[in-house]
């Protein structure tokens, strides 16, 4: 038992019931009475309604209602930092002060032995450079209790810990990570043998579709050859699968049937991945894919022979090749799925119309948006209520001009002409494009990589959008020029604060009824 216990950091926001369950379970830990607890309480967003503000207040009352540990320090934010920024800031602050840390979120219920397990692991492997992350969760891959620990090159952030020596390597440079994932083999390794979806998460961060800290943390230590220490049976349960969390999904696939009250942590001389656990994870992730894709899954009774594995791998390559070459080029409804496990990482909201033919790849289309025929959209985030004319070209790729050639056969592994001389991707060929909400785009418009079009902007027919367009600005021509703003600066500022495109359906009726009376609308909704 180490005398120098790691501090615990808990991040909360607006879920008082979840927070109470998390704290009550933590207080039952045998080391809680000897531990220091820091609680970071995030503040309300600018457009938070009374219900959310009330829940934030209730949550703060819960954390202050008891002495959950030996010492409790509550850090309240007056504004909303967001989950990612809140965690990165809080972990950095506390781990720099104490040298090590245990991290919980408001929906993680721990067993009585969680703190002992975490402190033992943080003590035993404090000076083992390869071990950079300690997980309190284990995927539900065993039907029988297994005591002990394993090492894996993968992440779980449901109750975890680390050291300052490891957290010092945390990086938000997603572009640098993407450059390292420059071929399918590297992507498969990053995805735990091609099974997990860490690459999709990282890519979503790259194009601005989401902002999450966990996959950035995983990439930060993964590319330094790091490992995560896992218990063989989970010591935590996630109670946030009710859709109430920021990044939660109402799905119980990850719920562990077994819940360890204690796990023995021993010192391993050789730090390497546990092959038996990897095989079990392969089966788990295959079942996960089957469920998300709406098909049945049965465990394989007999392992494939070497020949059978080769045939299976060949079949997978052929199918993937066909999907890549054909499926994504045709405007079929099956192209889109409304889960986070989707083909080519493309999603759309409700009431979206895409006129065929279209090509959409690694993109997101917001609700109530229509896109006319012959659209080619890549690596793009499109907001809500957008109106887009025919023949849009959006994200066609970048050719470097500072090399010996501009041909991709020398800098890309994608074999655009059927062959490549490059073993790695020397550049990121696509930069994310962001199209805001309520944007109107005329016919025959081209949008270059890396451009951001603000909310309410208008892009005239035939325009080549080569630079950012400010909100509510009318842009036309090639070369593009700004004609005028749709409203006064004061009106634009108010509209951007109101964000009517995020209204519930009953409030959207006011947009219709006050359609030509912007002043009346602003008077009603301006803060």
Short mmCIF file of C-alpha atoms in Angstrom, two decimals, residues 30-31 40 82 84 105 120 126 132 259 280 295 354 365 402 424 494 509:
data_model
loop_
_atom_site.label_atom_id
_atom_site.label_comp_id
_atom_site.label_asym_id
_atom_site.label_seq_id
_atom_site.Cartn_x
_atom_site.Cartn_y
_atom_site.Cartn_z
CA UNK A 30 -11.77 1.83 1.38
CA UNK A 31 -9.26 4.60 0.59
CA UNK A 40 -14.53 20.59 -11.43
CA UNK A 82 -17.03 22.16 -22.62
CA UNK A 84 -12.91 18.38 -23.58
CA UNK A 105 -16.60 11.73 -14.86
CA UNK A 120 -1.39 0.20 -6.55
CA UNK A 126 5.33 4.95 -11.67
CA UNK A 132 1.31 5.69 -19.74
CA UNK A 259 -18.00 -6.12 -11.49
CA UNK A 280 -11.28 -11.84 -27.06
CA UNK A 295 -27.02 -8.15 -38.60
CA UNK A 354 -29.75 14.90 -51.28
CA UNK A 365 -24.86 17.37 -43.09
CA UNK A 402 6.93 23.12 -53.31
CA UNK A 424 3.66 7.00 -47.06
CA UNK A 494 -27.60 39.27 -32.14
CA UNK A 509 -42.65 28.78 -35.86
#
